[in-house]
């Protein structure tokens, strides 16, 4: 027995020695900001990749870049100021970006009376030891015309109380930490976020030396991938992760509430405009570098492509050996779900997933064996019985989890309702109570709808085409499906017959389903999905949605459009004619009725001229915003209306021009595709409020959804209307006096005679 125990001990020690030593240097004190690395260690993601990782704690005045360059740490975490060092010849490579948008902000408090960046002149600001460390903050200050030399820069105390006790006026802070602390102390924070001014920088960049990549390339890949896996786990299990931090990584003694607040704020930044943890986009790095160049921090010599580590081979040695022994991977698809996927007449796999799996095949060096199935239900059955190793595109459900695991989603698609043209717009499922709604048989969405909206009359159909056909035949009120598929079919098979009349908050999150008895295969496809960049996704989407499917021109449809446009033109001309006629009549009546009121008549004539000019000029401010309601474009009227220039408006939130009292109203109407005009109060950049008329509609441009909003400043119109009413009252009074005088003239003449 002793011999056996001794053998097991020796075996365990020998196995432990097989783990490669590595370390990572944090650039701040323990908190949720580094949760991904904690969980990668706690959940043995590093160990599973053959790594024994030491997480090195931060100490004051420590610079992670120096620790890595001097081989005191294998990897480090830094800010985008690493680009400045790379421009100066320091041999570093960026591996991943944890936060797609930086949490760095400038913080003040309400009673400081600091309301704009121009108020920074002469103020004290606590920031990091060297300006490069907070380059996005410096870029913002300089961009707004404030010279940093006009401010008093203090060493960072890392204590938010210094704002309260007036030791400093401004603090270089994180949006995920200090604002929460101030609110807990009953102090109102004032936040200046570089992102609101167009300085959208990465943060918490994982980096290493070029020599580490040259000598231990596979270790770099394994460390990066395990770290990103740790981040995915941390954000998917926030409560558990916070408890781990409280037990093992809480040197700051933060409360659970503070850590939870930090976690949810950082999750927004990690997945900001992406679904992929750690993503680095070359074009964004180039924009950041260009900003540094304008500031004089760099000399414009760095090729940003050389600043980033791109690993063409994303697999470990163990995974490559697994694929060699696997021989083939069987794949099941939905045989009728275009443009996502289908079988063509020759039973070939076509559609968007065909393009994705062609990319995966090249990356793995493996051919996929596509199993023929007659329906989606049959594909699910094949996956359950292991006739298929993977499903190309599927939504995770509790039932499917019994036999499948799922990768992160690589397609996230809005849910829409398609009906005939005579149906009204719907933005709430409750409006469909009692109506027959079609959903394909076996789709997870049907399960979710039944559970969440039991009042719906769900009718299962064979597939998308069958469901839409039943709508045209009035057998169904409508059909619920994904925007991509429904839009594709309305364009190719149901042109002029059906329309999209509703868009719902529910979105289909589509990933790859992998048999749940094969953990290695799941890891492989998770890497493939996470390695997809947004440019590739956009290109595949465009390829399948921008194809011209009609072989002949639909002249009947064009004629309908022409007639509709003609009617609109005639209505416009008639309206102009009526307005002109009304103005002529009004001028004549006022002229005859107010001969004795010369001053009033002149004012009225001036108003009429102003009114005519107002009608002949464009009054609408037009604003185009993205899906997060950040301004993309605005016309000159909008710039004048809100008192901002073109540069200031781009990237600014639409809600920055809406007072708190009207934000709920705007939030309600902004979700509606084509909203009727409604009145509200808007704000200019200086805080001045004014009444306005608003409406808007959703549009799609370059396969992305935008909100097109129209605003009319009602200030002048309401003022002029009030004046006109007063003038008309005077005119009517004059006319009445004239009529009374005429009535009395004859009897008075008789009496006089």
Short mmCIF file of C-alpha atoms in Angstrom, two decimals, residues 63 65-66 69 79-92 130 132-133 207 289 292 297-298 302:
data_model
loop_
_atom_site.label_atom_id
_atom_site.label_comp_id
_atom_site.label_asym_id
_atom_site.label_seq_id
_atom_site.Cartn_x
_atom_site.Cartn_y
_atom_site.Cartn_z
CA UNK A 63 4.69 49.90 -14.34
CA UNK A 65 5.38 47.23 -19.14
CA UNK A 66 8.71 47.43 -17.27
CA UNK A 69 10.30 43.85 -20.46
CA UNK A 79 -3.78 50.81 -21.68
CA UNK A 80 -3.67 51.97 -25.29
CA UNK A 81 -0.66 54.11 -24.32
CA UNK A 82 1.29 50.91 -25.10
CA UNK A 83 1.07 52.13 -28.73
CA UNK A 84 3.20 55.11 -27.77
CA UNK A 85 5.87 52.78 -26.39
CA UNK A 86 5.68 50.58 -29.49
CA UNK A 87 6.11 53.68 -31.66
CA UNK A 88 9.33 54.39 -29.74
CA UNK A 89 10.66 50.93 -30.62
CA UNK A 90 9.71 48.91 -27.56
CA UNK A 91 9.21 45.31 -28.71
CA UNK A 92 5.74 44.49 -27.43
CA UNK A 130 2.77 59.91 -16.34
CA UNK A 132 0.74 58.59 -21.33
CA UNK A 133 -1.02 56.25 -18.87
CA UNK A 207 0.35 42.18 -23.98
CA UNK A 289 -2.81 55.89 -33.00
CA UNK A 292 -1.93 60.17 -30.40
CA UNK A 297 2.73 61.59 -28.58
CA UNK A 298 3.91 59.56 -31.61
CA UNK A 302 4.36 52.63 -36.50
#
